[in-house]
Coordinates of C-alpha atoms and ligand atoms in Angstrom, one line a residue:
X1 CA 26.6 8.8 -14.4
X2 CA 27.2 5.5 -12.5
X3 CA 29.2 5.4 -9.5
X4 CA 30.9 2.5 -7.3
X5 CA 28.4 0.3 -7.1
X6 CA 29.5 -0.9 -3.5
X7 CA 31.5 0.4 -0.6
X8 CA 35.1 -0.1 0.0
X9 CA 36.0 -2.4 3.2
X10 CA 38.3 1.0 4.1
X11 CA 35.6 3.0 4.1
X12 CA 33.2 0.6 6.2
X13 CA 36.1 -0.8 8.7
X14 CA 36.2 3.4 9.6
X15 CA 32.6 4.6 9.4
X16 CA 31.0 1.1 10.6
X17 CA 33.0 -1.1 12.4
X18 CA 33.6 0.8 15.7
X19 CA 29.6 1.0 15.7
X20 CA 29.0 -2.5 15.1
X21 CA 31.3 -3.4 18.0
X22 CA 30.1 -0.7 20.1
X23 CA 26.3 -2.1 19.1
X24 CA 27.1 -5.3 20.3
X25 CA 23.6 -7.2 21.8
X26 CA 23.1 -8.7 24.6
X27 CA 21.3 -11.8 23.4
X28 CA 22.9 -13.9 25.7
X29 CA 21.6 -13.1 28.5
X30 CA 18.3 -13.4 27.4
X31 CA 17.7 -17.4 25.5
X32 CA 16.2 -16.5 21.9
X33 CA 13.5 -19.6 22.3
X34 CA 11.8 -17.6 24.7
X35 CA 10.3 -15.4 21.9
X36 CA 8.6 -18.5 20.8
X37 CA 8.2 -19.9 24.0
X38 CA 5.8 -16.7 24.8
X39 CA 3.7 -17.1 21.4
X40 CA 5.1 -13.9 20.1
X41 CA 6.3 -15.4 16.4
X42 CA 3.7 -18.4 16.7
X43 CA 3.9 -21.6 13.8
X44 CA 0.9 -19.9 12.2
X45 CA 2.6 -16.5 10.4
X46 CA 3.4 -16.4 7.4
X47 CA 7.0 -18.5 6.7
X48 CA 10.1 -16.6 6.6
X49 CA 10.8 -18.2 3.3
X50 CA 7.7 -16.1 2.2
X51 CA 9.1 -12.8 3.2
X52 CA 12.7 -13.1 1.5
X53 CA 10.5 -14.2 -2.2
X54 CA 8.6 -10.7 -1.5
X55 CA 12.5 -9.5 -1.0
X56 CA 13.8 -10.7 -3.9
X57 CA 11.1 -9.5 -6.2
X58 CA 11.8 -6.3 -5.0
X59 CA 15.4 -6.4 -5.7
X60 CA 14.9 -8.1 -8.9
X61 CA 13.1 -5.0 -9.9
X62 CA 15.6 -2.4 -8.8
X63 CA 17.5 -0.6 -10.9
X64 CA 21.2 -1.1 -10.8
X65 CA 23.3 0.9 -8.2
X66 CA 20.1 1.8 -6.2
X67 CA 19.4 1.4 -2.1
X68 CA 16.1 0.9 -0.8
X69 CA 15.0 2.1 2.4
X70 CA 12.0 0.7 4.3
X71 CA 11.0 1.6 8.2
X72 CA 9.2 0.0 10.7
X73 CA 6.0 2.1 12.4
X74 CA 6.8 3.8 15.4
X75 CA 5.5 3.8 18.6
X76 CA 3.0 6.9 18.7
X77 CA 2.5 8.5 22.0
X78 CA -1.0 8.8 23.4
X79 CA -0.2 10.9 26.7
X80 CA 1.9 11.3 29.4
X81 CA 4.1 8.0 29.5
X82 CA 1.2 6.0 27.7
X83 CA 1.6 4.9 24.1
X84 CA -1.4 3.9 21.3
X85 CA -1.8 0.3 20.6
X86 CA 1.1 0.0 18.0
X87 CA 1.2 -1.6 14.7
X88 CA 3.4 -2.3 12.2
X89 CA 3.8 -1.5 8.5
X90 CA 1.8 -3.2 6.9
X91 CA 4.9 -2.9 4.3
X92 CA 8.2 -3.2 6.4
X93 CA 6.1 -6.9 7.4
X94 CA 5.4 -7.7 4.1
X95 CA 9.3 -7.9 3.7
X96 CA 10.6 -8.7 7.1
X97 CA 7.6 -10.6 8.9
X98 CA 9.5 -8.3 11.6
X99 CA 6.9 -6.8 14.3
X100 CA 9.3 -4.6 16.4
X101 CA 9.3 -0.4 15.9
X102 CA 12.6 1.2 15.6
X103 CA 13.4 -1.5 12.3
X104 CA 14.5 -1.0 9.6
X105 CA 15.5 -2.6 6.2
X106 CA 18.0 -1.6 3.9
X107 CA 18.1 -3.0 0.6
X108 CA 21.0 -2.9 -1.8
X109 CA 20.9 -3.9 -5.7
X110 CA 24.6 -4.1 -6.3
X111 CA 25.6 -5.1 -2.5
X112 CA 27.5 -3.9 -0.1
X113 CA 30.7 -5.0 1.6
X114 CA 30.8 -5.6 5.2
X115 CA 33.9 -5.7 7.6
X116 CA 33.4 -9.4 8.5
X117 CA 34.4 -9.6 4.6
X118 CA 30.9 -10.5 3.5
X119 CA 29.0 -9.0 0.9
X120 CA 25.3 -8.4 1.1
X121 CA 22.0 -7.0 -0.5
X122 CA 19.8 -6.7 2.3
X123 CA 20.6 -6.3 6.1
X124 CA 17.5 -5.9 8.9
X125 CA 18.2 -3.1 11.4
X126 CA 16.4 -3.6 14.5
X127 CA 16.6 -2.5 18.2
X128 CA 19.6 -4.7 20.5
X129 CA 17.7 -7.1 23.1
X130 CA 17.9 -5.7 26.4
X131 CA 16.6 -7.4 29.4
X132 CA 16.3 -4.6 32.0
X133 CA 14.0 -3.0 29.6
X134 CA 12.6 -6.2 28.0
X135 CA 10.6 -6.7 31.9
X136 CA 8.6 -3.2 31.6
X137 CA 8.3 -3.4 27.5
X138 CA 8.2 -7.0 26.5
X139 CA 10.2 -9.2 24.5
X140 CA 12.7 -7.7 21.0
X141 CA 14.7 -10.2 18.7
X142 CA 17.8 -8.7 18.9
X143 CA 20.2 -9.8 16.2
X144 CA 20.5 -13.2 17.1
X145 CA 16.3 -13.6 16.5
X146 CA 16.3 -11.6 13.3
X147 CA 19.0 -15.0 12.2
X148 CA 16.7 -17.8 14.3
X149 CA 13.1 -16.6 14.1
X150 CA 13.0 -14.0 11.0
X151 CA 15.8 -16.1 9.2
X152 CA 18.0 -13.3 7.7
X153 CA 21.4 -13.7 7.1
X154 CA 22.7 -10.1 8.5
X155 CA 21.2 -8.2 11.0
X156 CA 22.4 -4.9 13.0
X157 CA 21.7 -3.0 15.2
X158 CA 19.2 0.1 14.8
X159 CA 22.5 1.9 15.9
X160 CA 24.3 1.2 12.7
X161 CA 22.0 2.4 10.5
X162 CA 23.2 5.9 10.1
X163 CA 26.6 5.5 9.9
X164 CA 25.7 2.6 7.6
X165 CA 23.5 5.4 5.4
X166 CA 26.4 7.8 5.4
X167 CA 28.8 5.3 4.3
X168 CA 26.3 3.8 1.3
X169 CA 24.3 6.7 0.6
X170 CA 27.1 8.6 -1.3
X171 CA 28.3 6.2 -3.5
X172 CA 24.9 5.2 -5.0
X173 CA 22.9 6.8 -7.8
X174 CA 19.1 6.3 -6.8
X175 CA 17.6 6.3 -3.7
X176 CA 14.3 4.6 -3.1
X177 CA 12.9 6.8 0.3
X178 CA 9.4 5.1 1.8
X179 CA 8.2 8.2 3.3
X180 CA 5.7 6.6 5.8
X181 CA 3.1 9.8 5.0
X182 CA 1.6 11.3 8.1
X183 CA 4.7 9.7 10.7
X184 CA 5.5 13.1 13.2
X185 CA 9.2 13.7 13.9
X186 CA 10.9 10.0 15.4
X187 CA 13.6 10.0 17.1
X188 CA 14.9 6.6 16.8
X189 CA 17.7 7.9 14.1
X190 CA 18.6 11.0 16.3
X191 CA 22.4 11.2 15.6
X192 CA 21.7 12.1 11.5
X193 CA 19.7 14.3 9.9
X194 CA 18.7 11.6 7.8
X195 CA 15.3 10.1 7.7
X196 CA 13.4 11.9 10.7
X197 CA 10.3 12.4 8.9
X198 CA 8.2 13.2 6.0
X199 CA 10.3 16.7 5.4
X200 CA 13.8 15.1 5.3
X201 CA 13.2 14.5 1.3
X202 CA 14.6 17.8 0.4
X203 CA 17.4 17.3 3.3
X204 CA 18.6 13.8 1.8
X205 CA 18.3 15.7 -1.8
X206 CA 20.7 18.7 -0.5
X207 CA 23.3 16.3 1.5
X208 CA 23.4 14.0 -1.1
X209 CA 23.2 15.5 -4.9
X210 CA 24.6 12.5 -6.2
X211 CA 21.2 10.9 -5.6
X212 CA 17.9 10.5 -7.9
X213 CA 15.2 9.9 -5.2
X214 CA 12.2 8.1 -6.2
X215 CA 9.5 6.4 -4.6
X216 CA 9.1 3.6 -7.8
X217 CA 9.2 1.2 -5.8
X218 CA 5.8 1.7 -4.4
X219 CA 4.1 0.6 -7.6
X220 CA 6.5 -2.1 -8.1
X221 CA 4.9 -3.3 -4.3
X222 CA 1.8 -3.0 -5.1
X223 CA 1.9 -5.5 -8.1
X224 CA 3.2 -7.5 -5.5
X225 CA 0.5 -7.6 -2.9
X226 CA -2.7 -7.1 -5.2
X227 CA -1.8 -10.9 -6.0
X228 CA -2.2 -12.7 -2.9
X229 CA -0.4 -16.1 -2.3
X230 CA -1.3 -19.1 -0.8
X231 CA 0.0 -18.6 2.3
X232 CA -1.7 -15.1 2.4
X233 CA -5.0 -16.8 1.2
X234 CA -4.9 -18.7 3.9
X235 CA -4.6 -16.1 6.7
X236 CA -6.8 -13.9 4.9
X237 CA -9.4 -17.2 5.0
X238 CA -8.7 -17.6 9.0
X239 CA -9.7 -13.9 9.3
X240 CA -12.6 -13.7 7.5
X241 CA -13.6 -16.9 9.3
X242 CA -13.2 -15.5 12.5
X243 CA -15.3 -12.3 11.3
X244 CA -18.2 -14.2 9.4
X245 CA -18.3 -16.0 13.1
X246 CA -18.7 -12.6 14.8
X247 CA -21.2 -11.2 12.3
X248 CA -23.9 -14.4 12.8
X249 CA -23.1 -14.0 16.7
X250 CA -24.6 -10.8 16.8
X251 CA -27.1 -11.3 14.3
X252 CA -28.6 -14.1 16.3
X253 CA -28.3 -12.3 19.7
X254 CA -28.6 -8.5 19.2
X255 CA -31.9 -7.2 19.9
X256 CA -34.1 -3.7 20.7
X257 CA -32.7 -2.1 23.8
X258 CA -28.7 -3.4 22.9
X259 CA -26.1 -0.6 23.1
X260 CA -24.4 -0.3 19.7
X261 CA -21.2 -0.8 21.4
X262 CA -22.9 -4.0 22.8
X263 CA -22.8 -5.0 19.3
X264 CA -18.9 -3.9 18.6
X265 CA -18.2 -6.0 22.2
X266 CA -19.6 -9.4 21.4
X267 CA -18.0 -9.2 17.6
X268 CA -14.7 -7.8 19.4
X269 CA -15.0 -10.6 21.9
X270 CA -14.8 -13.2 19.1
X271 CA -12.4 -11.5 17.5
X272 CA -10.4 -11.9 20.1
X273 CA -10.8 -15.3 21.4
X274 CA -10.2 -16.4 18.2
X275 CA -6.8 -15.0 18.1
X276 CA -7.2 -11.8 16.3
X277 CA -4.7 -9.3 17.5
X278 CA -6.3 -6.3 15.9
X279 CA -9.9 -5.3 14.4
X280 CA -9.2 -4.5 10.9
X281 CA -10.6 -1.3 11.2
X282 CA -12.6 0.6 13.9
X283 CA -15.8 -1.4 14.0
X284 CA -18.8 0.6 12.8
X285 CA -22.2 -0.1 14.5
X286 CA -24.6 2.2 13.0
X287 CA -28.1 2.0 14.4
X288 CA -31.4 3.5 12.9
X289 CA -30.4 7.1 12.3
X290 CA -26.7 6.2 12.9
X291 CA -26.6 3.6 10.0
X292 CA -26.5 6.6 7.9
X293 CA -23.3 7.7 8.3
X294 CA -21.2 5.4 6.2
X295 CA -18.0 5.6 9.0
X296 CA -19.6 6.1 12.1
X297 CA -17.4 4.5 14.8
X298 CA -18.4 5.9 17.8
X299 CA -21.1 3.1 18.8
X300 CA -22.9 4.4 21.7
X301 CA -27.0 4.6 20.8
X302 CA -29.1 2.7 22.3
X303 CA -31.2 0.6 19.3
X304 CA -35.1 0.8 19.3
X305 CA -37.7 -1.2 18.3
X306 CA -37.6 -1.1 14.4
X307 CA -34.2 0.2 14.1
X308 CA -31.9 -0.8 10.8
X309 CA -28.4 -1.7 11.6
X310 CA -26.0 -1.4 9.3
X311 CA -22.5 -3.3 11.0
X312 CA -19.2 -3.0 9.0
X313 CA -16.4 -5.0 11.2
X314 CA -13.9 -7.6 10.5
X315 CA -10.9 -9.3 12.1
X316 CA -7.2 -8.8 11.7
X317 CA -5.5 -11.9 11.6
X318 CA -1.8 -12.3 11.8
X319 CA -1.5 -9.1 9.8
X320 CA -4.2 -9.7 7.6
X321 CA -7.7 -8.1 7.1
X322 CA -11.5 -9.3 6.5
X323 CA -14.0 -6.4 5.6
X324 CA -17.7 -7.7 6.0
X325 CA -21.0 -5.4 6.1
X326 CA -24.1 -7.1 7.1
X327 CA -27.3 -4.8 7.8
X328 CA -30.3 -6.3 9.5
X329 CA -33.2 -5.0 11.3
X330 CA -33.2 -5.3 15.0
X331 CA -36.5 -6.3 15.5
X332 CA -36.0 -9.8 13.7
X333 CA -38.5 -8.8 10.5
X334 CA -38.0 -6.4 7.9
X335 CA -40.7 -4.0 7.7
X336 CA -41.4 -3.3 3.8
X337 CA -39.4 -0.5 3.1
X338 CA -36.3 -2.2 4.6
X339 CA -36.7 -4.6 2.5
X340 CA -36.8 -3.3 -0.3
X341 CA -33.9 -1.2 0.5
X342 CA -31.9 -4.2 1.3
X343 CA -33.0 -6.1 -1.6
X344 CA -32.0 -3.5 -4.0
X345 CA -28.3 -3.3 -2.4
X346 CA -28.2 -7.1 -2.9
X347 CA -29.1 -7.1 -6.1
X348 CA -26.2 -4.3 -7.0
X349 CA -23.9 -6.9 -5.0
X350 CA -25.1 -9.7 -6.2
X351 CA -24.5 -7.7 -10.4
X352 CA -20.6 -6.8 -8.7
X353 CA -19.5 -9.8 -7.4
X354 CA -20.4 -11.6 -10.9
X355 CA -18.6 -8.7 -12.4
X356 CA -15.0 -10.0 -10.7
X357 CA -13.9 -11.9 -13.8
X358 CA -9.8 -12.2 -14.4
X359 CA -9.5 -9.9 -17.1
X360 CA -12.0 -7.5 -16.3
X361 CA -11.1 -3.4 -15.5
X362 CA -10.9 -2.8 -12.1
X363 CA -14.2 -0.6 -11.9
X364 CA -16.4 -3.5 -13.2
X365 CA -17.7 -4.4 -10.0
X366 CA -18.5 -0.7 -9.4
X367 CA -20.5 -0.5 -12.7
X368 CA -22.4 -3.5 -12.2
X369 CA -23.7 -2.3 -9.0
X370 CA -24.4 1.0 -10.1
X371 CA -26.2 0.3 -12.7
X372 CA -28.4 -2.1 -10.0
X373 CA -29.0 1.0 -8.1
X374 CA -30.0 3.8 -10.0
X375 CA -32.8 1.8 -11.4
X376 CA -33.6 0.5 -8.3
X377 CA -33.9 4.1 -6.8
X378 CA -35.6 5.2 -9.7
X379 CA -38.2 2.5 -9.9
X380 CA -38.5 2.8 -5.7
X381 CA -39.2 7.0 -6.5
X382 CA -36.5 7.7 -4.2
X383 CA -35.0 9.7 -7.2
X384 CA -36.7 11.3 -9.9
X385 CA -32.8 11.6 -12.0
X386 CA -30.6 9.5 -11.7
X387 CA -27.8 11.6 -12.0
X388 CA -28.5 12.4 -8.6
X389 CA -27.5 8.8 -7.6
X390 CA -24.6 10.6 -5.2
X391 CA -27.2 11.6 -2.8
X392 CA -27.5 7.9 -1.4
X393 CA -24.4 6.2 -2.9
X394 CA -21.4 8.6 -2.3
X395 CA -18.7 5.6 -2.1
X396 CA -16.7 3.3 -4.8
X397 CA -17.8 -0.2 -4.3
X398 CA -14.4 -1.8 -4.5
X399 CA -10.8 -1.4 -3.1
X400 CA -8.0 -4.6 -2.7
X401 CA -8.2 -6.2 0.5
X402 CA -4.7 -7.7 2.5
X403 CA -2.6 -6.7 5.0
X404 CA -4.1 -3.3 4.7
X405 CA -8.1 -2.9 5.4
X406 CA -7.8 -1.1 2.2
X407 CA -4.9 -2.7 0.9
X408 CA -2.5 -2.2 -2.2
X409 CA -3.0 -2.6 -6.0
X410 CA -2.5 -0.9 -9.0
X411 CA -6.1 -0.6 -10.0
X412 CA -5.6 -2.9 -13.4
X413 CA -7.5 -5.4 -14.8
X414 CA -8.4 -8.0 -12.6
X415 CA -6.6 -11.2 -12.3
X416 CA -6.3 -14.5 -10.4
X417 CA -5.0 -13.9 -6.6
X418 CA -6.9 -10.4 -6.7
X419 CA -8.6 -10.5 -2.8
X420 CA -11.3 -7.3 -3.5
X421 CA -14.6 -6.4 -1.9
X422 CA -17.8 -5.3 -3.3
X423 CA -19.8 -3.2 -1.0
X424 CA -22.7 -1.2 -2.5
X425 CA -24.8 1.1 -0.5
X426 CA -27.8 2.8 -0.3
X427 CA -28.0 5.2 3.0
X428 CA -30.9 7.9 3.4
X429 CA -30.6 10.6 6.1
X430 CA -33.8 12.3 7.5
X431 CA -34.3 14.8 5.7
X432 CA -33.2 13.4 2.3
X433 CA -35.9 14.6 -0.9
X434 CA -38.0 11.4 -1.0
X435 CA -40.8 10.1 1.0
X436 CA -40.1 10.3 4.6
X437 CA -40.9 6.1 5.1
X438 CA -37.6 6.0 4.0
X439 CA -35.5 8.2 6.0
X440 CA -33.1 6.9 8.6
X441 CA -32.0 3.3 6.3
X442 CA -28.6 2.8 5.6
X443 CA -27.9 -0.7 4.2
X444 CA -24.5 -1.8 3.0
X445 CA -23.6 -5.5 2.2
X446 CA -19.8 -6.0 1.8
X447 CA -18.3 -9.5 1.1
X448 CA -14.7 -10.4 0.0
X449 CA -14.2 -12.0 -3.3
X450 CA -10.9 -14.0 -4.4
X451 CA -10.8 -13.7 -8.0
X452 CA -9.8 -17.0 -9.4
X453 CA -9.7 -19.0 -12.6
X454 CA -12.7 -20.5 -12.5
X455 CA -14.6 -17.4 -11.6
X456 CA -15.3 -14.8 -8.3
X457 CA -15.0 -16.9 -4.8
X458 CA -16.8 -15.2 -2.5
X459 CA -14.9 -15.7 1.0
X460 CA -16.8 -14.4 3.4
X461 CA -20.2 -16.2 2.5
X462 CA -20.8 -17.8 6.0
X463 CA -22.6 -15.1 7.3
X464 CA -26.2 -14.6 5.8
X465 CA -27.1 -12.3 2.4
X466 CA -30.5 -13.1 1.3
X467 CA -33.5 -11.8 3.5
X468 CA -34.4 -15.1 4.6
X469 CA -31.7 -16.3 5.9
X470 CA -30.8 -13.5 7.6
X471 CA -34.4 -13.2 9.0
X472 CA -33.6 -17.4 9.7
X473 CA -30.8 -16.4 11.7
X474 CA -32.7 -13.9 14.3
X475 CA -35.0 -16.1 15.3
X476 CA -34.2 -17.3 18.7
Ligands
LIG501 N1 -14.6 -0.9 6.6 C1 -14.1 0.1 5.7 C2 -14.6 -0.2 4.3 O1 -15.5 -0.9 4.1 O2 -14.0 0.2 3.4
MN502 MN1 -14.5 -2.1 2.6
MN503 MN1 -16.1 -2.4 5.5

């Protein structure tokens, strides 16, 4: 049955109000421009106007009388008083542009009524500025930078959000809970038992029968962000950019006697320079045995004369992700039965990237380049059946590429604004059934493709594919 759709100005004036005055910030003491000032929001992110269109689609999709609740990450302790590199959610941005932990957003289809008499359908929660603590931990918004910088209309502080939940929560019907899998125990909404972590489903469910919880709006999200827009395109161009850069670097300068994680520093140092904030992913530098092991990320062989190299890494730019594979051989020449390897994992890339047509199933690529390498192993007598093709290709060749390294989608047909990769593989481990001359090569090629109109754009073409030019490339 449908309830009030909104709360009363009573009922918020007595939960909310003492809260919000208690929750006051202290902004000015601390002048909002020097967020920008210090490069932290710099001209190149993504516009706020681009963040309240992903808002609205959201809300547009909501059922009626429903509340939506999405979190920032939280910090995660590492030891002692020392924290891991934090990160947001790749989601909370994706509808804030907000890079703070202890954030949240609330969403709310029918609105809700706020003391200062306005009426609202999405508020940003985020931590008060504080400028005793803003010299050990750097810079926060506060409320009056969530208005200036992030452009919302209402902001409050992370304070209010519980006695904000308690007042909303009971009066609505359906309750979309983000459940940010894997987050321990956070303590940033200590004073309800609301939303402390991924158990507190069954909690919200017992306080609150009145609510239907569902997690629809994840797929609703996901058609969102498996079609990229401009503005996306273009960060996700910068980044790929910066990676292609970092991948011809090391092609050019690597050589026998190199450290793998000599390999991971030079691309890292380009990253960085560049004005990456993040690697996409840990960077994989897999040499000669190593390059078997399709996520190897500890880097620390030293390469030998004749070793394969098999180098997944890419940038994170401003959020967003490139995901490039080149494999080369250290030495500067492929001996023959690299080659062949390699060419048959370009050939399967080569049959998936032509497969990324608008319109096509999701798995095309995948098929394309299977097809590519079951022959290819059969014709090579690396296998004898090629059923058996899981022995050297045990991955998909395909997943959605954005803010996430392996980023959102629903998996359906393929359409314009689709950013995917295709990233065949062939790896064999000593030891494998086949002649040993080809034990210890794992080659995987993996570019980006936009699909468009007109046909699959491959993004990340600036760093070398066929054998000659990648053979072009090490000659120094
Ligand atoms: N770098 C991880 C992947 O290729 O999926
Ligand atoms: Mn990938
Ligand atoms: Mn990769």
């Amino acid at each position: 049955m449908r309830k009030f759709s909104f709360l009363t100005l009573f009922f918020l004036s007595f939960f909310l109000a003492p809260t919000l005055v208690f929750a006051q910030d202290l902004a000015s003491e601390v002048p909002i421009d020097t967020l920008t000032k210090y490069g932290i929001y710099d001209g190149d992110r993504l516009p706020p106007s681009f963040h309240a269109s992903r808002r609205k689609l959201l809300l547009d999709s909501m059922q009626p009388n429903s509340i939506a609740l999405f979190r920032a990450s939280e910090e995660k302790n590492r030891s002692n008083d020392n924290n891991y590199e934090y990160h947001q959610d790749p989601k909370f941005y994706y509808l804030t542009g907000c890079l703070e932990p202890s954030s949240a957003l609330l969403l709310s289809k029918d609105g809700v009524s706020l003391p200062d008499g306005r009426f609202v359908h999405e508020i940003l929660f985020l931590q008060n500025r504080n400028p005793k603590q803003e010299t050990w931990t750097g810079r926060r918004l506060g409320q009056q930078g969530a208005r200036s910088v992030l452009k919302f209309d209402t902001a409050m502080s992370i304070d209010s959000l519980p006695a904000m939940l308690r007042a909303v929560l009971p009066k609505a019907q359906f309750f979309y809970y983000d459940p940010h899998f894997g987050t321990p125990h956070e303590p940033v909404l200590n004073d309800t038992v609301l939303l402390t972590d991924v158990g507190d489903r069954d909690l919200i469910k017992e306080t609150y029968r009145n609510l239907e919880i569902t997690t629809s709006l994840t797929h609703v999200l996901a058609e969102l962000r498996e079609v990229k827009t401009p503005e996306e395109l273009r960060l996700m161009r910068k980044a790929i950019a910066i990676s292609n850069e970092a991948h011809n670097a090391v092609i050019h300068d690597a050589r026998p006697g190199w450290f793998e994680y000599q390999i991971q520093a030079e691309a890292e140092d380009i990253f960085t320079k560049s004005g990456a904030e993040y690697t996409a992913y840990p960077c994989i530098v897999g040499s000669g045995p190593n390059s078997t092991i399709l996520h190897y990320e500890t880097n620390r062989r030293k390469t030998e004369s004749g070793d394969f190299i098999e180098m997944d890494m890419g940038a994170e730019y401003h959020g967003y992700c490139a995901d490039i594979t080149r494999s080369f051989p250290i030495s500067g020449e492929f001996t023959p039965e690299q080659r062949a390897i390699y060419s048959l994992v370009l050939a399967a890339q080569d049959s998936g990237i032509k497969a990324c047509i608008a319109g096509a199933p999701f798995q095309s690529a995948h098929f394309a380049a299977l097809s590519v390498i079951k022959n290819g192993l059969l014709k090579l007598g690396i296998l004898q059946d090629s059923n058996q093709f899981k022995r050297y290709f045990m991955h998909g060749t395909s997943h959605y590429l954005g803010l996430d390294v392996h980023d959102a989608g629903t998996g359906g047909p393929l359409a314009p604004g689709n950013v995917l990769t295709v990233e065949p593989g062939i790896y064999i481990a000593a030891g494998s059934p086949c002649d040993p001359k080809w034990w210890n090569t794992g080659c995987r090629i993996e570019d980006d493709i936009l699909v468009t109109d007109h046909g699959p754009e491959i993004l990340s073409i600036h760093s070398p594919r066929k054998v000659d030019d990648v053979e072009k490339m090490m000659q120094r």
